[in-house]
Short mmCIF file of C-alpha atoms in Angstrom, two decimals:
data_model
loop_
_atom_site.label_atom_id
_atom_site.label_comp_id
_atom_site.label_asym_id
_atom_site.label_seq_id
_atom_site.Cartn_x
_atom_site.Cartn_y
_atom_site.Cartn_z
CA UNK J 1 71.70 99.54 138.86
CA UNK J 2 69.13 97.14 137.20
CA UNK J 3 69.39 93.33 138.55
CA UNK J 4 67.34 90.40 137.15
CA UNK J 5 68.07 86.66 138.24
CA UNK J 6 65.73 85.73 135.03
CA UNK J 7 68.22 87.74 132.53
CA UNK J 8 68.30 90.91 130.97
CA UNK J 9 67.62 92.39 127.53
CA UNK J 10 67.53 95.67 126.02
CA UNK J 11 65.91 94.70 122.64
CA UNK J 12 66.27 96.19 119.09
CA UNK J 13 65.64 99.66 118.80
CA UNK J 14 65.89 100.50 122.55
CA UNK J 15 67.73 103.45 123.66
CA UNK J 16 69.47 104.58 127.25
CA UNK J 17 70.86 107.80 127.59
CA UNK J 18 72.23 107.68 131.31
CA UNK J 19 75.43 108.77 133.55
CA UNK J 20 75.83 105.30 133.66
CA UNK J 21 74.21 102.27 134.55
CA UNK J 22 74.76 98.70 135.87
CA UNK J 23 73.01 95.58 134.42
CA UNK J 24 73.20 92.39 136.22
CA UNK J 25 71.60 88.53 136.31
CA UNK J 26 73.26 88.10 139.64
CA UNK J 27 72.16 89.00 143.01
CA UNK J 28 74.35 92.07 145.10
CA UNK J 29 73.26 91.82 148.96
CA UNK J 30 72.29 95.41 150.56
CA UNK J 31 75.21 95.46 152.77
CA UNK J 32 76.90 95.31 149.47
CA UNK J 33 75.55 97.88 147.73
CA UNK J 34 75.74 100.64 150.73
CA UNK J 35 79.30 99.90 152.59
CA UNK J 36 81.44 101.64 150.10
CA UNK J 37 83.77 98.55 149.19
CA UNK J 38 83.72 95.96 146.37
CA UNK J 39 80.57 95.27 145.05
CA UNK J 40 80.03 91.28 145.27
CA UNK J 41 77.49 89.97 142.46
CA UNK J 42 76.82 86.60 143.39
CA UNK J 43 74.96 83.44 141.68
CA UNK J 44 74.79 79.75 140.30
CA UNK J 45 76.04 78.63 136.96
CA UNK J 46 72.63 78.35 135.27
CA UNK J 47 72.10 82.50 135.85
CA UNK J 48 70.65 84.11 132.82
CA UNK J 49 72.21 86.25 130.68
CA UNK J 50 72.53 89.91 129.76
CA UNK J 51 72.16 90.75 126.05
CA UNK J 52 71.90 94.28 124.51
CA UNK J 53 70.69 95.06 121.29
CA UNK J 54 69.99 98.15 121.36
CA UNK J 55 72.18 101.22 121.74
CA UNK J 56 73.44 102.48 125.80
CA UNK J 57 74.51 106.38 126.17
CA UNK J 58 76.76 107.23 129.05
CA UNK J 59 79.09 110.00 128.13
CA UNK J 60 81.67 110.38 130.88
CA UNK J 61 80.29 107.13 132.52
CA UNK J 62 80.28 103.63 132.83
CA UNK J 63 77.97 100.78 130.93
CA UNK J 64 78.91 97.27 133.06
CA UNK J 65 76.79 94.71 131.74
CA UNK J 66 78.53 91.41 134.37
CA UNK J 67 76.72 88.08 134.07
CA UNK J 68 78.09 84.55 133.48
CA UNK J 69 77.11 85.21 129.93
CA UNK J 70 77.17 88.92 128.37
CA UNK J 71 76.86 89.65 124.68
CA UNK J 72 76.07 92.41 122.97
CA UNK J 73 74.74 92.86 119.63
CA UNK J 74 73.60 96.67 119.55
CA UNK J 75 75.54 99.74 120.51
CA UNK J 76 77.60 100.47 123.64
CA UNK J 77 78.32 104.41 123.22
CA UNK J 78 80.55 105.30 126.79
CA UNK J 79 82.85 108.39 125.61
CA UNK J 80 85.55 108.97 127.94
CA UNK J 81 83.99 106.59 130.68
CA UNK J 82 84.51 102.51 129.84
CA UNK J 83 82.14 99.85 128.51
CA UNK J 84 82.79 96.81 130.76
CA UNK J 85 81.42 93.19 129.96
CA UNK J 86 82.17 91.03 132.43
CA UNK J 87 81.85 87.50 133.71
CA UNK J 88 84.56 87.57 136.24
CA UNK J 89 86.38 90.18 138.80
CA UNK J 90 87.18 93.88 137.50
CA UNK J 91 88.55 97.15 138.42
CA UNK J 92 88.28 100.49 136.97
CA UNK J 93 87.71 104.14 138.63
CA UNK J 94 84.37 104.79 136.97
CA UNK J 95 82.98 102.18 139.58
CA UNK J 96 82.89 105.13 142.29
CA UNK J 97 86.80 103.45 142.67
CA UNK J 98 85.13 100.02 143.35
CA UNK J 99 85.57 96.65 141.73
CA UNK J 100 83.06 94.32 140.61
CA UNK J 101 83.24 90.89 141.13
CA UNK J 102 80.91 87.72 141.07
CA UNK J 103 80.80 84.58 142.09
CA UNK J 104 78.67 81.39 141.26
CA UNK J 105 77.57 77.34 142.33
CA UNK J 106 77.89 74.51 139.69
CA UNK J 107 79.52 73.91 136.82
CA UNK J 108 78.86 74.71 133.26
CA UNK J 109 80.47 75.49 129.98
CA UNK J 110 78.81 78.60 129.94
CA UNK J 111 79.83 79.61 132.76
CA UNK J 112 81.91 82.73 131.80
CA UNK J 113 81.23 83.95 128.04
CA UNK J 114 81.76 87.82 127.29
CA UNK J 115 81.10 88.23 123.42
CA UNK J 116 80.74 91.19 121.44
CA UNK J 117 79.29 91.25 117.91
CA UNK J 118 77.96 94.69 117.58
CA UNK J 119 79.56 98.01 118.40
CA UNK J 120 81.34 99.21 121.54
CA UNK J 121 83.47 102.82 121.62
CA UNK J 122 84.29 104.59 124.69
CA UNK J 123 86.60 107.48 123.07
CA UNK J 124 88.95 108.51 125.45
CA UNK J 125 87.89 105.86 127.84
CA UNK J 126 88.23 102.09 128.57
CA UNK J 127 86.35 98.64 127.19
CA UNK J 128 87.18 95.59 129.11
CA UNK J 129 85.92 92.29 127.98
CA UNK J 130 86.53 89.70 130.80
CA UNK J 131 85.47 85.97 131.61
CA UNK J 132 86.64 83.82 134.24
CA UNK J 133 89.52 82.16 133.17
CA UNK J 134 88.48 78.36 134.05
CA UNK J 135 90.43 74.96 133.60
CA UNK J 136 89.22 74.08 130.01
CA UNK J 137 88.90 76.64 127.22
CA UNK J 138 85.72 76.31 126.47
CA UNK J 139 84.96 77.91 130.02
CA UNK J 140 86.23 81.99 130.20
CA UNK J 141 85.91 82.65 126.67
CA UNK J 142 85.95 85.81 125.36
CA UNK J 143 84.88 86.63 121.76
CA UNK J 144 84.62 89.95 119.57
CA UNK J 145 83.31 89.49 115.97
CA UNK J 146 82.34 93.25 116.43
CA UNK J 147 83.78 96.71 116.61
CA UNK J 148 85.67 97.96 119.47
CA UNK J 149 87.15 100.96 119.63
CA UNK J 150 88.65 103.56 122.26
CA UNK J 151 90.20 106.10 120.33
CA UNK J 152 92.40 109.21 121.18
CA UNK J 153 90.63 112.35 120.65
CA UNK J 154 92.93 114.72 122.45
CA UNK J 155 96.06 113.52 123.84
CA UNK J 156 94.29 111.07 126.85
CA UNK J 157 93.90 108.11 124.97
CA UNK J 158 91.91 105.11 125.14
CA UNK J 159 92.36 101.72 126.07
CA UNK J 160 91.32 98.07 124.97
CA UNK J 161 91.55 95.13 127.82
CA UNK J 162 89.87 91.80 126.91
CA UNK J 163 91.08 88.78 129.05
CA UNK J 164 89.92 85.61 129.91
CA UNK J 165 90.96 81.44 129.17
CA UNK J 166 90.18 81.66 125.27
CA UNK J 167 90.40 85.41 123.80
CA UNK J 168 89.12 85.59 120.24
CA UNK J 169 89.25 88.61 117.68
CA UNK J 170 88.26 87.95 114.45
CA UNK J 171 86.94 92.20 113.94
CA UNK J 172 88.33 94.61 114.50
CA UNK J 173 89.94 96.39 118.07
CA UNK J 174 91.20 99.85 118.21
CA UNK J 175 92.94 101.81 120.50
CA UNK J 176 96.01 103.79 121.65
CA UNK J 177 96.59 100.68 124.07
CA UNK J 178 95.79 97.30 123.56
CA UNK J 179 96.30 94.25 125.99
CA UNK J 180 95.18 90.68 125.35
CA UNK J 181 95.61 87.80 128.17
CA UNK J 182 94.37 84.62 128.89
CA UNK J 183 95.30 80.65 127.82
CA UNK J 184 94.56 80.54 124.17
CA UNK J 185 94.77 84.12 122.24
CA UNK J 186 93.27 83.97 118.32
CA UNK J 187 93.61 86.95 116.54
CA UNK J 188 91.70 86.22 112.48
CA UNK J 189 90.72 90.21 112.77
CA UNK J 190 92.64 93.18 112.84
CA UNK J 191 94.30 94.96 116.20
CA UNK J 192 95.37 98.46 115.48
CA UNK J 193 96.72 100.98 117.63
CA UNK J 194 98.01 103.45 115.39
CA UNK J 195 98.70 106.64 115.76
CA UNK J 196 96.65 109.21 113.52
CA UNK J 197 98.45 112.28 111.90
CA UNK J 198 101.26 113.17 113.78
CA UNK J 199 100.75 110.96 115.86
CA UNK J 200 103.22 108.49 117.06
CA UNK J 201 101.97 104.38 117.09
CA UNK J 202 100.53 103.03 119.93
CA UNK J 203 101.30 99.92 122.64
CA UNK J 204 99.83 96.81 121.91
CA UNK J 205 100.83 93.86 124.53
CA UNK J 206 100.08 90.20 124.24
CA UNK J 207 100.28 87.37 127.25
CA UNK J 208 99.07 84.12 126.99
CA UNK J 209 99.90 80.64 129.24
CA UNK J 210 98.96 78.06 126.37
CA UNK J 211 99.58 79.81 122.82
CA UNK J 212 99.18 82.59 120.37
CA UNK J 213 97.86 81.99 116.56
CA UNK J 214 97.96 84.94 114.45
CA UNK J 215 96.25 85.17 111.24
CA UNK J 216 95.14 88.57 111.43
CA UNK J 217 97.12 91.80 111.27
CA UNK J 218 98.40 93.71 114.84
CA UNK J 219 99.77 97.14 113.82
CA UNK J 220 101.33 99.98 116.14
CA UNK J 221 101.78 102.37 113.17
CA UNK J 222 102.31 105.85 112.85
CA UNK J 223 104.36 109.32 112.94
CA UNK J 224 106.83 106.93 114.89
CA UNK J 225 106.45 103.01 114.59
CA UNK J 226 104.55 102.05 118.46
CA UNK J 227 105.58 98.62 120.70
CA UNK J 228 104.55 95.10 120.37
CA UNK J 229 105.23 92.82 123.00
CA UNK J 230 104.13 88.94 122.69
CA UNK J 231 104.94 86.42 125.32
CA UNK J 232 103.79 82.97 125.19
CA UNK J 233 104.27 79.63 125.44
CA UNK J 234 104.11 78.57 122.03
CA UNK J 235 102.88 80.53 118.52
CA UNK J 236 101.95 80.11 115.42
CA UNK J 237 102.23 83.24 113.17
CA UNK J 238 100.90 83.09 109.31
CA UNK J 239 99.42 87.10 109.90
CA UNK J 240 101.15 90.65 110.48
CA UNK J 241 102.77 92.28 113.22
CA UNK J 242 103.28 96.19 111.92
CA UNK J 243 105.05 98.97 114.03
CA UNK J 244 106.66 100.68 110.98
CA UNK J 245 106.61 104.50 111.16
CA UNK J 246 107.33 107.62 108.80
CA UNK J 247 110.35 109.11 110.46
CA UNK J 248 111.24 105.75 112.97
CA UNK J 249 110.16 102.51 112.89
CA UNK J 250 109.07 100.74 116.25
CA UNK J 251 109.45 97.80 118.45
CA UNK J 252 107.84 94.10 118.03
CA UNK J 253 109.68 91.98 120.75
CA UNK J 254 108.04 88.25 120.58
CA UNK J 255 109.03 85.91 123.53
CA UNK J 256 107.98 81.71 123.59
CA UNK J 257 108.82 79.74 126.59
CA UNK J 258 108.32 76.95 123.56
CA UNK J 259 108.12 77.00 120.55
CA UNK J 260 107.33 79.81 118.11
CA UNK J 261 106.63 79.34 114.19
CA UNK J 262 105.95 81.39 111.15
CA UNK J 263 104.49 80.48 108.15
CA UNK J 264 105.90 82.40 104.57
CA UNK J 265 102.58 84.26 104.99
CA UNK J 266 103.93 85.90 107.81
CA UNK J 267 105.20 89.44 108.16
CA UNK J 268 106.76 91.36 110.85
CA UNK J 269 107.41 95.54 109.36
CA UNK J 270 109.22 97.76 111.92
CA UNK J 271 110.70 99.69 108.95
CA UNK J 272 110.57 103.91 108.52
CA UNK J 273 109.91 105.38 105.52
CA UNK J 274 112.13 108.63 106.02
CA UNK J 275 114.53 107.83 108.81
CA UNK J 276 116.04 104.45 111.20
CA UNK J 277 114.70 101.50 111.24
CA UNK J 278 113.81 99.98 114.54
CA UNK J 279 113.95 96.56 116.12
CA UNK J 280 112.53 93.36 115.72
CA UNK J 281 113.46 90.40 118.16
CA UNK J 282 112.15 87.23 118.42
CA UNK J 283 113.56 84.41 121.34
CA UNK J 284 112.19 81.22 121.85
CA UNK J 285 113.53 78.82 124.75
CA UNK J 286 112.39 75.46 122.40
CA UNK J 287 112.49 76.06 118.51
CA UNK J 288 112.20 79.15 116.37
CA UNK J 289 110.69 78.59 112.64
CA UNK J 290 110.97 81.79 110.07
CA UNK J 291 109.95 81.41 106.98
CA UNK J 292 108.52 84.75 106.20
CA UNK J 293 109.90 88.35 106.20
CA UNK J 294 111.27 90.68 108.86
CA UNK J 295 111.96 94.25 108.15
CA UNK J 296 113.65 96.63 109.67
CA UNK J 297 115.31 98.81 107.15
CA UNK J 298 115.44 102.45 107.09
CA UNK J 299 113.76 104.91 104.96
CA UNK J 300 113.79 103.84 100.83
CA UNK J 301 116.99 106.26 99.16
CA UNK J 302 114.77 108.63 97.85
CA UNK J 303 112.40 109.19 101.31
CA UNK J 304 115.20 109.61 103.16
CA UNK J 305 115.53 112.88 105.47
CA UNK J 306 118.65 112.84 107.54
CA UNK J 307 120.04 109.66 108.66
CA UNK J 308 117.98 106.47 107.75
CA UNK J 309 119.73 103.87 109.45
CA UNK J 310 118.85 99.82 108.88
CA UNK J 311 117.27 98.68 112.24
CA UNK J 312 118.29 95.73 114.33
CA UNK J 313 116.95 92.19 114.13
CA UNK J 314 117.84 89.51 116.71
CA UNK J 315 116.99 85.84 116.78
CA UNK J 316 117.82 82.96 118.79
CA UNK J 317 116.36 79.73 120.45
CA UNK J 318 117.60 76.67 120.99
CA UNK J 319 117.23 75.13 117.77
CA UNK J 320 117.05 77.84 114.96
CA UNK J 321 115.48 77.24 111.34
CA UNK J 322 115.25 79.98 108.74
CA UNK J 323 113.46 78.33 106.13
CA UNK J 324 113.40 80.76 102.65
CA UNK J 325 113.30 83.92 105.26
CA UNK J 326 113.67 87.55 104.44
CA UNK J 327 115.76 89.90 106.30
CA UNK J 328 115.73 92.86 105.93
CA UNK J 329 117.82 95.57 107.78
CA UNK J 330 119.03 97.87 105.06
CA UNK J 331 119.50 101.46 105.61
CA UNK J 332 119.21 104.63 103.40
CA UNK J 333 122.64 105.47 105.31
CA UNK J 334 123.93 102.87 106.81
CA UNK J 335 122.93 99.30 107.18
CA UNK J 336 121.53 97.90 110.53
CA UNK J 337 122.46 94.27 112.21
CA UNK J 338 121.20 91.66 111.94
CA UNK J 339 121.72 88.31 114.89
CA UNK J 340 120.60 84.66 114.31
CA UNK J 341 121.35 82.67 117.02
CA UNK J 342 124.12 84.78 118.99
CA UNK J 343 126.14 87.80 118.53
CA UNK J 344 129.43 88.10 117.02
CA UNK J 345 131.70 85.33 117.69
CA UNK J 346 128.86 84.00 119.93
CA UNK J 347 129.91 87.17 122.90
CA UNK J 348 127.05 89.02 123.15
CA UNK J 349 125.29 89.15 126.95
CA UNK J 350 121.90 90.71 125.59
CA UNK J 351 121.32 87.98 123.06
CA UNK J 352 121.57 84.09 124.11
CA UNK J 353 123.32 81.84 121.62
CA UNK J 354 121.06 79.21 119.88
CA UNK J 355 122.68 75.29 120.10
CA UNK J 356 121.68 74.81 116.10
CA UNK J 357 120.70 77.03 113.82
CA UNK J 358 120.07 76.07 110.27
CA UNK J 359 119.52 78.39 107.02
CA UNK J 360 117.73 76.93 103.98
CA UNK J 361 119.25 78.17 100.35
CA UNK J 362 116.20 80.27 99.40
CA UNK J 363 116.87 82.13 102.84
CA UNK J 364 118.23 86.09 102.09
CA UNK J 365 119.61 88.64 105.15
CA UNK J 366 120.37 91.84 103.84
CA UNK J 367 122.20 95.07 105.61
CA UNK J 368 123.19 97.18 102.93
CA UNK J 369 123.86 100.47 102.77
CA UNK J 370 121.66 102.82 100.17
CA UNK J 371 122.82 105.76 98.73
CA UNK J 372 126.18 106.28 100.64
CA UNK J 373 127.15 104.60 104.22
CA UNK J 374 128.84 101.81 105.21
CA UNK J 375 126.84 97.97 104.72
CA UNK J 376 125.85 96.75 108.31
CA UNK J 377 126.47 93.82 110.11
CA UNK J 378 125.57 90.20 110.01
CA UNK J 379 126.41 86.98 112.26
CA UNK J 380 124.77 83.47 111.28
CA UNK J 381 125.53 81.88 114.88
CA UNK J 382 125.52 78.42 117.02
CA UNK J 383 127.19 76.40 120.02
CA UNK J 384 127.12 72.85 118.25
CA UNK J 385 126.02 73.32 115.02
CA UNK J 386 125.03 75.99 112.22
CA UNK J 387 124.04 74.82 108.52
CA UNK J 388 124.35 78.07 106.06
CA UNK J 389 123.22 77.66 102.76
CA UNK J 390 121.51 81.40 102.42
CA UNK J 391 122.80 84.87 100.72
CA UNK J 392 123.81 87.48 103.10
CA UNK J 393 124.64 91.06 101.16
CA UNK J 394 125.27 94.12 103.05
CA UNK J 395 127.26 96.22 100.86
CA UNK J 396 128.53 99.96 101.11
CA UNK J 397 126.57 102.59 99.82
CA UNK J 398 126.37 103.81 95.86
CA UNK J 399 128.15 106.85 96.11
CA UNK J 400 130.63 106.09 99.19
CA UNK J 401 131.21 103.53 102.25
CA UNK J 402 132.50 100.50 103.31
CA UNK J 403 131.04 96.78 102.68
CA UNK J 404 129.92 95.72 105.83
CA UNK J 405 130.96 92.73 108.22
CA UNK J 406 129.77 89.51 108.21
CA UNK J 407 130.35 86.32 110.46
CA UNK J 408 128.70 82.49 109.83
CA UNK J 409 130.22 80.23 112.42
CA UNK J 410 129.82 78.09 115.26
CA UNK J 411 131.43 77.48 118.53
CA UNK J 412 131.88 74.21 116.81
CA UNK J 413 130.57 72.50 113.68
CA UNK J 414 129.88 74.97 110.47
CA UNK J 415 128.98 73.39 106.55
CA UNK J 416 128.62 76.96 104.83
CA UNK J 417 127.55 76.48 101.05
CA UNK J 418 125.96 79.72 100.83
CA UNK J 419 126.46 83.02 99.64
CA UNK J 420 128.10 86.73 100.81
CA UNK J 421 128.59 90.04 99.25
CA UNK J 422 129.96 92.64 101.45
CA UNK J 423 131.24 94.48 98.35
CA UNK J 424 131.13 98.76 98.16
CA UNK J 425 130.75 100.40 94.70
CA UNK J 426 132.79 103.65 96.10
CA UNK J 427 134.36 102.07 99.37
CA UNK J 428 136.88 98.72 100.78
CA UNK J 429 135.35 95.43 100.73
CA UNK J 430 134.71 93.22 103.83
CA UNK J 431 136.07 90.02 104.67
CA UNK J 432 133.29 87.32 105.89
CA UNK J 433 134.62 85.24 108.73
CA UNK J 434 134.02 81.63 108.87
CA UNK J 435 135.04 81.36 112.29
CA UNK J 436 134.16 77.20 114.04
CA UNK J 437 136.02 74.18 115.75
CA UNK J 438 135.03 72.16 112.54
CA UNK J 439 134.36 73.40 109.23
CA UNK J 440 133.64 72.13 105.60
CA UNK J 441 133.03 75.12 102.97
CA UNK J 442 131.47 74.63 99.33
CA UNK J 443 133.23 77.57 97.04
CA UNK J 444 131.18 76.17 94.04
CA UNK J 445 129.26 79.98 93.99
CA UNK J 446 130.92 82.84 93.51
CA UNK J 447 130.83 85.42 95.95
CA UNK J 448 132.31 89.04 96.78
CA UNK J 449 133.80 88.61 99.83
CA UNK J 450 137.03 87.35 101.34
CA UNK J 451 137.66 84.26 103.83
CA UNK J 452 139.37 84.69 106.93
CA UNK J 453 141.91 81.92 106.70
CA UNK J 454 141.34 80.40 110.61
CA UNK J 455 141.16 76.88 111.28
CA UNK J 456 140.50 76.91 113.93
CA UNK J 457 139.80 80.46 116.22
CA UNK J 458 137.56 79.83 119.06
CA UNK J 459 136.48 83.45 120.69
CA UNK J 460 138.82 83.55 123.43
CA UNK J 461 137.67 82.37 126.50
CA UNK J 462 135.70 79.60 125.36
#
């Protein structure tokens, strides 16, 4: 353990091949050190800080570098130990199963900064970049314009923990598990937990109080697409979120307490190449905003091995705007489902109905069927008020099946001037059912599909 009130620095071209080793600017008392609990690092706000720039060995160990302010620019090397920079309380079993925690007098900016800009790996292991999480957001920042990485060698697997008020990633993080928290998460880098050759794709979890912006890409790739899990109080999403697989695709579940937007830039892929798709849903309590492309299909015709099902994609908030969207939940077999804004005829438990939801024309959902299979399903839903002016298609399959179902309708006002073709080149057509308390249609584009003649056919119950 190596403490220094007046900072520390291992300086370029340094090396330290240790078990493992503990670098500090704050002060641990004696009683501390030997009564087998917690150690307590404590200090004021103006403590120096520790900076590495050179490269620290400790295979099977632990490198904890904890200061208000801990960067590194060199090499952190801690194979199936964990690299720790810290600048607030942490936990992890290579501390002799302690924690190490620190407190400090005064007030300052830089009061909790852990940055990384070189290289960190602990194969195997665990990095955790932490910062007191403070009441502004300049105050427990945590920043990685570096490498990290905590890969799976064998079958133990790594994992990836920064947290803090303001988490940024504008490099690269990778690991079999990934979890970012604090009050403002920026991700301008890429987050990757995929899986390598046979490999199935990893976890990757997001949790943030204030908001997420994604610019970057977050992938959980691999034999089998991995999970993505975003909650938040509001987003903004103009980057990727990738758990496609080869024979499944995975799960990206996004959750806003607010508001939640995406830009045309953005992309969420939980698609298989060679078999079903898997599930993409996306809830916000405020307003939703897609305008860029979901995809959950399964397998392309020609991949496919075995069934290749179209995924599920589910939607809702309470005001609900797809705005030139792309859905996608086609299957090499059978299409999948897709939900915007409630289930069919607004009954659905596991999926809350929006109270508006509005497509734009240059909007397209798509459950079709590939080479032979019935199209899937797709319901364009509302309490007060849905505005359709989109193409839906989910037709049967080339060589035999059914068109699939569609529904666009509201528990009460509907203006449908869109599109639908539930058609089947070897199979019965679908009827499309326009199902509302008030409705006003615009037949002025053809379409292959059939109109339920209801005027009025609220689900019962309601």
């Amino acid at each position: 353990m190596l403490v220094n009130p007046a900072g520390v620095v291992f300086g370029p071209g340094s090396q330290l091949n240790v078990g493992g080793i503990t670098a500090s600017t704050l002060a641990i008392s004696d009683a501390d050190f030997l009564d087998g609990d917690d150690y307590h690092f404590r200090g004021n706000a103006t403590a120096s800080k520790v900076l590495n720039r050179g490269k620290l060995n400790a295979n099977g160990g632990i490198v904890a570098l904890i200061a208000p302010v801990v960067e590194n620019e060199g090499v952190i090397d801690a194979p199936r130990g964990a690299a720790v920079l810290a600048g607030r309380r942490v936990g992890h079993p290579g501390l002799h199963g302690r924690r190490a925690a620190f407190r400090h007098r005064g007030k300052s900016t830089l009061d909790a900064l852990a940055e990384n800009k070189g290289l960190i790996r602990a194969d195997e292991g665990r990095v955790i970049l932490a910062a007191n999480a403070a009441h502004d957001l300049l105050s427990g920042a945590v920043n990685n314009t570096g490498v990290i990485e905590a890969r799976e060698i064998t079958r133990k697997g790594g994992r990836i923990l920064l947290t803090g008020a303001a988490v940024t990633n504008k490099d690269r993080l990778f690991s079999e598990r990934i979890e970012l928290a604090g009050d403002l998460i920026i991700n301008d880098g890429e987050i990757s937990a995929n899986g390598e050759g046979i490999e199935g794709g990893g976890a990757i979890g997001m949790e943030a109080s204030r908001a997420i912006i994604n610019t970057g890409r977050v992938s959980a790739t691999g034999k089998t697409g991995g999970r993505i899990r975003v909650a938040t109080r509001n987003g903004i999403d103009a980057g990727e979120w990738d758990a496609s697989g080869e024979d499944a695709g995975g799960d990206i579940h996004i959750r806003a307490s607010g508001n939640w937007e995406q830009t045309a830039a953005g992309r969420m892929d939980a698609s298989a190449a060679a078999g079903d798709g898997g599930t993409i849903r996306v809830t916000a309590e405020k307003g939703l905003w897609l305008s860029g492309t979901l995809d959950a299909s399964g397998g392309a015709p020609e991949n496919a091995r075995g069934n290749a099902r179209g995924g599920d994609i589910s939607l809702t908030a309470d005001t609900l705007t797809l705005a030139g969207a792309h859905l996608h939940a086609d299957g090499a077999t059978d299409g999948g489902r897709i939900r915007a804004g409630g289930g069919w005829q607004g009954k659905d438990t596991d999926l809350p109905n929006a109270r508006k939801t509005r497509v734009t024309a240059s909007t397209e959902l798509t459950a079709n069927a590939g080479t032979s299979g019935d199209g899937g399903t797709v319901v364009i839903w509302s309490e007060e008020t849905t505005t359709f002016a989109g193409a839906i298609a989910a037709t049967g399959g080339r060589s035999g099946g059914d068109g699939g179902r569609a529904e666009v309708s509201s528990h009460d006002k509907l203006g449908f001037t869109g599109d639908a073709d539930l058609s089947a080149h070897a199979g019965a057509r679908r009827k499309l059912l326009l199902d509302p308390k008030n409705i006003v249609i615009d037949d002025s584009t053809p379409s292959a599909y059939e109109v339920i003649p209801l005027t009025y056919a609220r689900p019962q119950g309601r």
